[in-house]
Coordinates of C-alpha atoms and ligand atoms in Angstrom, one line a residue:
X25 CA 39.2 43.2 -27.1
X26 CA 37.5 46.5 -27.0
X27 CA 35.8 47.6 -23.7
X28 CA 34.4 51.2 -24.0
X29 CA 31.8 53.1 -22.2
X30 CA 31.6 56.8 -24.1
X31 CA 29.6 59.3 -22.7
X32 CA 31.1 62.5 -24.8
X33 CA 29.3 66.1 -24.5
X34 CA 28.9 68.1 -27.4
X35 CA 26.8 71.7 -26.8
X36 CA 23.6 70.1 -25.6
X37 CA 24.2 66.6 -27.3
X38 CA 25.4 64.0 -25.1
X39 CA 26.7 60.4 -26.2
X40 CA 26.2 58.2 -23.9
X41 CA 27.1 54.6 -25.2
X42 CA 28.4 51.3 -24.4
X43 CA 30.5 49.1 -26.9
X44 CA 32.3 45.9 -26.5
X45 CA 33.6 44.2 -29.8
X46 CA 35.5 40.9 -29.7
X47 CA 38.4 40.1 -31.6
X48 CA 37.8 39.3 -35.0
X49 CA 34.1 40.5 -34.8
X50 CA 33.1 43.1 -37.1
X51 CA 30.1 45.5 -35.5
X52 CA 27.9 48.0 -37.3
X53 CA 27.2 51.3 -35.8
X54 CA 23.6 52.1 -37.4
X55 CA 21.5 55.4 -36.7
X56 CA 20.0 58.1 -38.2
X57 CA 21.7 62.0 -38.9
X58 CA 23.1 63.1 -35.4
X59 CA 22.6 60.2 -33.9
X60 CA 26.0 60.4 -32.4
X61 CA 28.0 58.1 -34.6
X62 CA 30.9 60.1 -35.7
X63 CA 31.3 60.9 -32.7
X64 CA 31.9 57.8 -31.0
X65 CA 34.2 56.8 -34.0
X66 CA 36.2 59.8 -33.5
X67 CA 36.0 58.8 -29.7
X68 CA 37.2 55.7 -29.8
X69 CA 39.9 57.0 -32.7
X70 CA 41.7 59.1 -29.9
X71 CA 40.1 62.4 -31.8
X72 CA 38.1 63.6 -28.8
X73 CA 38.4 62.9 -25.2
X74 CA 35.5 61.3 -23.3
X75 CA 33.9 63.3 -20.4
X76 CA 32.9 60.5 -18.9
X77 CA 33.3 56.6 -19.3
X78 CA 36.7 54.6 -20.6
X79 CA 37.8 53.4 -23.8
X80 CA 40.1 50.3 -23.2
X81 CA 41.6 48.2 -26.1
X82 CA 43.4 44.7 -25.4
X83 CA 43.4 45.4 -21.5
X84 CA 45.3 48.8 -22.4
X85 CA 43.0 51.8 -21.2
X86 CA 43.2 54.3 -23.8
X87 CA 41.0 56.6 -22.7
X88 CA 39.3 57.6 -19.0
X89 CA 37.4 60.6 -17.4
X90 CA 38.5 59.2 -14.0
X91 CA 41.8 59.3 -14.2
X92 CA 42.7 61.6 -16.6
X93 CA 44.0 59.0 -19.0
X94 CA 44.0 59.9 -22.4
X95 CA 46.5 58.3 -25.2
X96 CA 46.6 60.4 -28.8
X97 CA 45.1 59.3 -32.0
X98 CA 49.2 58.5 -33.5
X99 CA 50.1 56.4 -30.3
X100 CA 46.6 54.2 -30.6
X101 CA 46.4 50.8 -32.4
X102 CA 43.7 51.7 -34.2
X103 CA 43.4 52.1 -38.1
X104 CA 41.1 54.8 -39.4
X105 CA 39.1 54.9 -42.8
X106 CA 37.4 58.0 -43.2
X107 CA 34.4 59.0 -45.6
X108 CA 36.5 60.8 -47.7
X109 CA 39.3 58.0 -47.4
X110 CA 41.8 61.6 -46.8
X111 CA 44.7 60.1 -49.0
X112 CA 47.4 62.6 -49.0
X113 CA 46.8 63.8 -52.6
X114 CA 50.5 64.3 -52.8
X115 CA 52.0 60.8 -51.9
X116 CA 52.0 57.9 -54.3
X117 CA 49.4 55.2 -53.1
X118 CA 52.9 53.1 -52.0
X119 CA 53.9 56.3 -49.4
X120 CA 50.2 56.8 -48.5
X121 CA 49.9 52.9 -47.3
X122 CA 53.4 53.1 -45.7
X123 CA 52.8 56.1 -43.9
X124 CA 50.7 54.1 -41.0
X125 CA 54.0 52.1 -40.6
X126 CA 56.2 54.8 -40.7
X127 CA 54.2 56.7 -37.8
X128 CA 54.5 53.8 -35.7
X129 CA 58.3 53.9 -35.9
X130 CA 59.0 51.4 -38.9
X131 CA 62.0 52.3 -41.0
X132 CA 61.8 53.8 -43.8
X133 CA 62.6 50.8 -46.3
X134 CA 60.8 48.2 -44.0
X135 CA 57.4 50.7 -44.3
X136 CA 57.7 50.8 -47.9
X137 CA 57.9 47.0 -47.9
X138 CA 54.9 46.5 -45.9
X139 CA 52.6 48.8 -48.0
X140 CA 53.5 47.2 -51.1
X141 CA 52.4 43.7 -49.9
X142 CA 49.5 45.5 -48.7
X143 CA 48.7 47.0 -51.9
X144 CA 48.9 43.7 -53.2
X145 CA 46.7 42.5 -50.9
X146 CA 44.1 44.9 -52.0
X147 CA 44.8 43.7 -55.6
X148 CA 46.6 47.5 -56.3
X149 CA 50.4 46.3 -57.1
X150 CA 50.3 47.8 -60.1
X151 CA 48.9 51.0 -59.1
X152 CA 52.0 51.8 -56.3
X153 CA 53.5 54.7 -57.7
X154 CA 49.7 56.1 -58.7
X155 CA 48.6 59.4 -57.1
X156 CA 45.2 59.6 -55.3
X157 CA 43.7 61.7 -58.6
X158 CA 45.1 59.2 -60.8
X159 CA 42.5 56.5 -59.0
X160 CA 39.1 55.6 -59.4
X161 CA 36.8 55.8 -56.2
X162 CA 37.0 52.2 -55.6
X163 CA 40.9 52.4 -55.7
X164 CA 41.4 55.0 -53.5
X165 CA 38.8 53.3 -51.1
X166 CA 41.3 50.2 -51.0
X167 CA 44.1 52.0 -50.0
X168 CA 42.4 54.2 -47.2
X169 CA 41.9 50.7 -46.1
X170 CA 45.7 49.3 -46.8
X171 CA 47.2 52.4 -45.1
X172 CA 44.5 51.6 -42.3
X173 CA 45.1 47.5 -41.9
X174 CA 49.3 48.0 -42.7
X175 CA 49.9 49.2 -38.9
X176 CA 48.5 45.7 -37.6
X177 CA 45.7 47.4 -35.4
X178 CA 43.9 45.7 -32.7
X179 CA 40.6 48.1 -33.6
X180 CA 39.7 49.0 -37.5
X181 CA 37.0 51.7 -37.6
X182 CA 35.9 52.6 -40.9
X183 CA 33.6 55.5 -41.7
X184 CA 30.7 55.2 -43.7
X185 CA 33.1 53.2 -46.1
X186 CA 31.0 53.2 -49.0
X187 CA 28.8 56.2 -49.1
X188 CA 31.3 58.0 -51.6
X189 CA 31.1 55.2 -54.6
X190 CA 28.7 54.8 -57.2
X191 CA 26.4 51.5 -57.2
X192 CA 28.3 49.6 -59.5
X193 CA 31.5 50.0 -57.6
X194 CA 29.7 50.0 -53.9
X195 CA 28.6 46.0 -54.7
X196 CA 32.1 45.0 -56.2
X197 CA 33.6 47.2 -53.1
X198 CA 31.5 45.7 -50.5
X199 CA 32.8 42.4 -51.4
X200 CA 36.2 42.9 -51.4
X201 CA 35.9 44.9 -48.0
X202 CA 34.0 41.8 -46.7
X203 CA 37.2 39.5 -47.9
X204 CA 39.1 41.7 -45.8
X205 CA 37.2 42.1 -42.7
X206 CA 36.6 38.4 -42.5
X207 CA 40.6 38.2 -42.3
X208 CA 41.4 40.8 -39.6
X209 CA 42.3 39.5 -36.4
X210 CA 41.6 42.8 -34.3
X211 CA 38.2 44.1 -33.7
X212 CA 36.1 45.7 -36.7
X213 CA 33.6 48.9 -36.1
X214 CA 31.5 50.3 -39.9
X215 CA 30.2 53.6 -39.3
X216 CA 26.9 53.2 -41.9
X217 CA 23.7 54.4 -42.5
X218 CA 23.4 51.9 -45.3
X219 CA 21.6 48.5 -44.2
X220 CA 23.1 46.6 -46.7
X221 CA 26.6 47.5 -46.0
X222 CA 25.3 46.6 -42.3
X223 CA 23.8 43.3 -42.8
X224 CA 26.5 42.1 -45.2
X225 CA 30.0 43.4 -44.0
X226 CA 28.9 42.9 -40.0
X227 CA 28.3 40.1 -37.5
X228 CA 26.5 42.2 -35.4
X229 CA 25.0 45.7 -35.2
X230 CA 24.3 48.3 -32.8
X231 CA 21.8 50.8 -33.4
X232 CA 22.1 54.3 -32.1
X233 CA 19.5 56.9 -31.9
X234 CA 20.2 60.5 -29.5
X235 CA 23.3 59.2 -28.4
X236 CA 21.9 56.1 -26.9
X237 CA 22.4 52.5 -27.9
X238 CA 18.3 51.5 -28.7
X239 CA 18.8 48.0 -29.9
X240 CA 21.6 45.7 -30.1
X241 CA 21.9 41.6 -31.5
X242 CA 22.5 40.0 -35.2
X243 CA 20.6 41.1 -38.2
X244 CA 18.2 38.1 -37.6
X245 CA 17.4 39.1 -34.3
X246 CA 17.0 42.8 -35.4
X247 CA 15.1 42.1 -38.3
X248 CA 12.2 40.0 -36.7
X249 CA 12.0 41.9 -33.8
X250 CA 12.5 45.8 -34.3
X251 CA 12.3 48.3 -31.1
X252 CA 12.1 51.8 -32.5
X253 CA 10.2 53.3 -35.3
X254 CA 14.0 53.6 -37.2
X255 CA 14.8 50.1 -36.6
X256 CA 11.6 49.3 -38.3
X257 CA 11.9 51.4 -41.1
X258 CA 15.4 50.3 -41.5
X259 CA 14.1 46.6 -41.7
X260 CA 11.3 48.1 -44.1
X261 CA 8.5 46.8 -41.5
X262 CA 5.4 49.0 -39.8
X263 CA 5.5 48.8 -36.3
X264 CA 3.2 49.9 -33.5
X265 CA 3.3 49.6 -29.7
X266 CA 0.3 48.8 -27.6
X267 CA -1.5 46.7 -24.9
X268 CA -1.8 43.7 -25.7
X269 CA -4.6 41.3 -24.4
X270 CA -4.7 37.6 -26.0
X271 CA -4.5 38.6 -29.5
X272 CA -5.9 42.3 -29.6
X273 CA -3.2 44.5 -28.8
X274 CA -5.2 48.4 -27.9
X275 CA -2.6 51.3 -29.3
X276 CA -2.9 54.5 -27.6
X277 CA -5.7 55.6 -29.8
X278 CA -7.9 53.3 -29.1
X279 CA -7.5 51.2 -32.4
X280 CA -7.0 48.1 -31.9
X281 CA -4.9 45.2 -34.4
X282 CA -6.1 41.7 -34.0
X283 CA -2.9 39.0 -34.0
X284 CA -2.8 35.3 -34.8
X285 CA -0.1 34.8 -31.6
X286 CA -1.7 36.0 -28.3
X287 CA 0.4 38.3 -26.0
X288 CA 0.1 39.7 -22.4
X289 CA 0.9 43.6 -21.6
X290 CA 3.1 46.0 -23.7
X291 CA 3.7 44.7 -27.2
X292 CA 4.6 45.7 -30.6
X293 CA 3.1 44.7 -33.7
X294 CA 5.0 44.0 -36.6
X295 CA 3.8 43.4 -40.4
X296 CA 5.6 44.1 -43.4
X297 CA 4.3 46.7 -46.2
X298 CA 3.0 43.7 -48.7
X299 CA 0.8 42.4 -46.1
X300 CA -1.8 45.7 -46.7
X301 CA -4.4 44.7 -48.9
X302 CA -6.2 47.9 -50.7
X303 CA -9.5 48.4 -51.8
X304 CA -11.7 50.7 -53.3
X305 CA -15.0 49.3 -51.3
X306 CA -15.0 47.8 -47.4
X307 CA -13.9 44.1 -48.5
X308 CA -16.1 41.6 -47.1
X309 CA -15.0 37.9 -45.4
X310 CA -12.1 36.7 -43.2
X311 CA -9.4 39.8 -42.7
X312 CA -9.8 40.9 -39.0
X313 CA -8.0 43.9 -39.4
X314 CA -10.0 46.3 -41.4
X315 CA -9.8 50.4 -42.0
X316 CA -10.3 53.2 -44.1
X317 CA -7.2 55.3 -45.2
X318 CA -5.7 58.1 -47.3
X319 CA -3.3 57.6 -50.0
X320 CA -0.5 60.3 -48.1
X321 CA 2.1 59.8 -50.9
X322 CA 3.2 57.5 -53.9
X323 CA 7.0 56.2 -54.9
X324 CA 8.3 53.5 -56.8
X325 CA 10.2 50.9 -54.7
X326 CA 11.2 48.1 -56.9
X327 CA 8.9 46.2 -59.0
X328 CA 6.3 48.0 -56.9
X329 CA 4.8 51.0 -55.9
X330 CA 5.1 51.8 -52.2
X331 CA 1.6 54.1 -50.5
X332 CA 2.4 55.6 -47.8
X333 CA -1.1 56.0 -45.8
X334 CA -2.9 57.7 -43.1
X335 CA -5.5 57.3 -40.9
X336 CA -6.5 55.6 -37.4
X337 CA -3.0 54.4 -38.2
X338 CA 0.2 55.6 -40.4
X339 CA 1.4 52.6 -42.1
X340 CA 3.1 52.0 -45.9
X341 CA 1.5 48.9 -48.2
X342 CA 3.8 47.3 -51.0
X343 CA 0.9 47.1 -54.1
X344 CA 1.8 46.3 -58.0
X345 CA 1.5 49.2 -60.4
X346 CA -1.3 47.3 -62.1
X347 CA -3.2 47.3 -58.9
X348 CA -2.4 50.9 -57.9
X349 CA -4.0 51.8 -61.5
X350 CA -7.1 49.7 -61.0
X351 CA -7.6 51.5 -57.8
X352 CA -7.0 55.2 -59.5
X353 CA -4.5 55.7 -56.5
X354 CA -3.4 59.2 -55.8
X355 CA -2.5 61.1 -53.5
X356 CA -5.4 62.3 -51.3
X357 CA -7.7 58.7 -52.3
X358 CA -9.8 56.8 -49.9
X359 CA -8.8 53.3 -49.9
X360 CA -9.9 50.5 -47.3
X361 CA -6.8 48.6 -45.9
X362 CA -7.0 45.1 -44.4
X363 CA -4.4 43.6 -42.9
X364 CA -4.5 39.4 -42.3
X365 CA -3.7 38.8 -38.6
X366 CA -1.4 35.8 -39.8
X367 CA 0.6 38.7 -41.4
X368 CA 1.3 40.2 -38.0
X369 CA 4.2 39.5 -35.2
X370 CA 3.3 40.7 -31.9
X371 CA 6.4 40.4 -29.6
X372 CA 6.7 41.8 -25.7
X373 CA 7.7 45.3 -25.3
X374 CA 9.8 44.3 -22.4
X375 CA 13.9 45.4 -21.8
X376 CA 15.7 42.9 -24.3
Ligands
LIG424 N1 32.0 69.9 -33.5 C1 30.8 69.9 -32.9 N2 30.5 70.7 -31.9 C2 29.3 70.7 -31.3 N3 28.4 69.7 -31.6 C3 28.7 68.8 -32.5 C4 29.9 68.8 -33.2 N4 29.9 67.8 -34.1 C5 28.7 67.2 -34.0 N5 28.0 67.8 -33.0 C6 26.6 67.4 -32.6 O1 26.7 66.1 -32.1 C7 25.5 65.4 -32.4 C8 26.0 64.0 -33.0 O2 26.7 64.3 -34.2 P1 27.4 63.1 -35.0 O3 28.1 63.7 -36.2 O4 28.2 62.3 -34.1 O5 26.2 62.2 -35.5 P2 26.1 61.1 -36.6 O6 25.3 60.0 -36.1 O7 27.5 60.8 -37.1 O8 25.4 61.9 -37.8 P3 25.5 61.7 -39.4 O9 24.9 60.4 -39.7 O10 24.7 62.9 -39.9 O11 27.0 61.9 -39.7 C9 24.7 66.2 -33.4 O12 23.6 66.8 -32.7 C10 25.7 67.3 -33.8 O13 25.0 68.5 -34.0

């Protein structure tokens, strides 16, 4: 349904991505600030041209360098939802949600009708004639998404949808955006730098770092097998890159991590933050994978304290308070880390 190559300058930063989402598919856009993300949503919106590439939605080209084809943001079928939701503070939530209809050349009575059933659909009939100040976050939130879904579009691109609500209301909000993506026909793109609202609301994600497209496939996928030091930290695993040789994979230092899987030739190592042992003394017996670090920093993460550490290699370990005390932890404390090679995934560092 949606075919788009973008490649969009910007001063010295240039986006330079490819996107296909079917119909009915909902697709996350992750990536860190200035990735490039906004910009392909306001790309693909009709907002800025591309320099180079196409944007084409149900076989219609919407957008192309080439030709010097370029449809406006009012004449797309695409439904927006910005950060900030942009309600016209003015109009009651009814003539907000009926203004998509109205644009595309509904009447005036028939727009009004189509808002209110989508007010109801968002569970907001009795809040028609309420002005945007007169509603919570989480109200307004459902109809930035009503005005968006009442024009019937064949793309949905919503904005960082839930950055602007508290926690409470993000959970309840997420849900009731899910029930609502799950229903729309067209094709779905979230804007997020939240992995939750990622793995939950979206069959599939895309990750963006520089303006490129890094990594690409379902959570699943993404989650056992990271590519990039964000994707990693997103999916709250270390990961290093290296030569692998049977089960010792050499990183550029010179350390080297043994693995329970052997591997051939550019690799990454995997292992999640629990499976760092600490000790105060060099442990003795079975762990292969034995160093000495610094304590870098301290946080609470949970039930647990997370240590960010340094040394022959820069890596975080998940430890209980309890444990952190017996070891006097602080920032600037020796510790020994050992790491169980049965705790590690080594995976080919090869194009996907
Ligand atoms: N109006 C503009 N003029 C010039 N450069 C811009 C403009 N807007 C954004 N940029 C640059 O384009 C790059 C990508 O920005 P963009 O806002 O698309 O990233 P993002 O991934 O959405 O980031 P964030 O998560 O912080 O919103 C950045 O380097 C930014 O400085």
């Amino acid at each position: 349904m949606l075919d788009a190559h973008l490649v969009v300058d910007r001063d010295t930063f240039r986006l330079d991505a490819s996107l296909t989402i079917a119909p009915g598919e909902v697709v996350a856009l992750l990536g860190p600030n200035g990735a490039g993300k906004s910009t392909a949503l306001r790309a693909l919106a009709g907002l800025l041209p591309v320099s180079g590439g196409h944007v084409t939605l149900r076989g219609k080209r919407l957008d192309d360098a080439a030709t010097r084809t370029f449809v406006p943001a009012d004449q797309r079928d695409v439904g927006v939802v910005f950060q900030d939701y942009l309600l016209f503070p003015h109009l009651s939530a009814l003539d907000n949600v009926a203004f998509g209809p109205r644009c595309h050349g509904a009447s005036r009575s028939h727009s009004r009708s189509i808002a209110a059933d989508w007010l109801a659909r968002v569970g907001l009939a009795d809040h028609a004639h309420a002005k945007p100040r007169q509603l919570s976050g989480g109200q307004a939130q459902r109809v930035a998404l009503a005005r968006a879904l009442a024009v019937g579009p064949d793309l949905l691109l919503l904005d960082e949808p839930l950055s602007a609500l508290d926690a409470g209301t993000r959970m309840d909000t997420r849900a009731h955006l899910h029930h609502h993506l799950a229903d729309h026909p067209g094709a779905t793109l979230i804007v997020t730098h939240d992995p939750l609202d990622a793995l939950i609301l979206a069959d599939r994600l895309v990750i963006l770092e520089a303006g490129r497209v890094v990594q690409e496939g379902d959570a699943a996928t993404i989650t056992a097998r990271p590519r990039t030091d964000y994707v990693a930290r997103l999916v709250g695993l270390n990961l290093f890159r290296g030569q692998a040789r049977r089960d010792i994979v050499t990183l550029p230092g010179g350390f080297t991590l043994t693995t329970s899987e052997p591997c051939e030739g550019p690799a990454f190592v995997a292992f999640p933050p629990t499976a760092l042992a600490l000790h105060p003394e060099r442990p003795d017996g079975s762990p292969r994978n034995v160093w000495s670090a610094t304590v870098a920093g301290l946080q609470r993460h949970g039930d647990h304290l997370r240590i960010q550490l340094s040394g022959p290699l820069d890596t975080t370990a998940d430890i209980t308070p309890a444990a952190a005390a017996a070891l006097r932890l602080e920032p600037g404390s020796q510790v020994w880390a050992a790491l169980k090679a049965t705790e590690t995934r080594v995976y080919p560092d090869s194009a996907e």
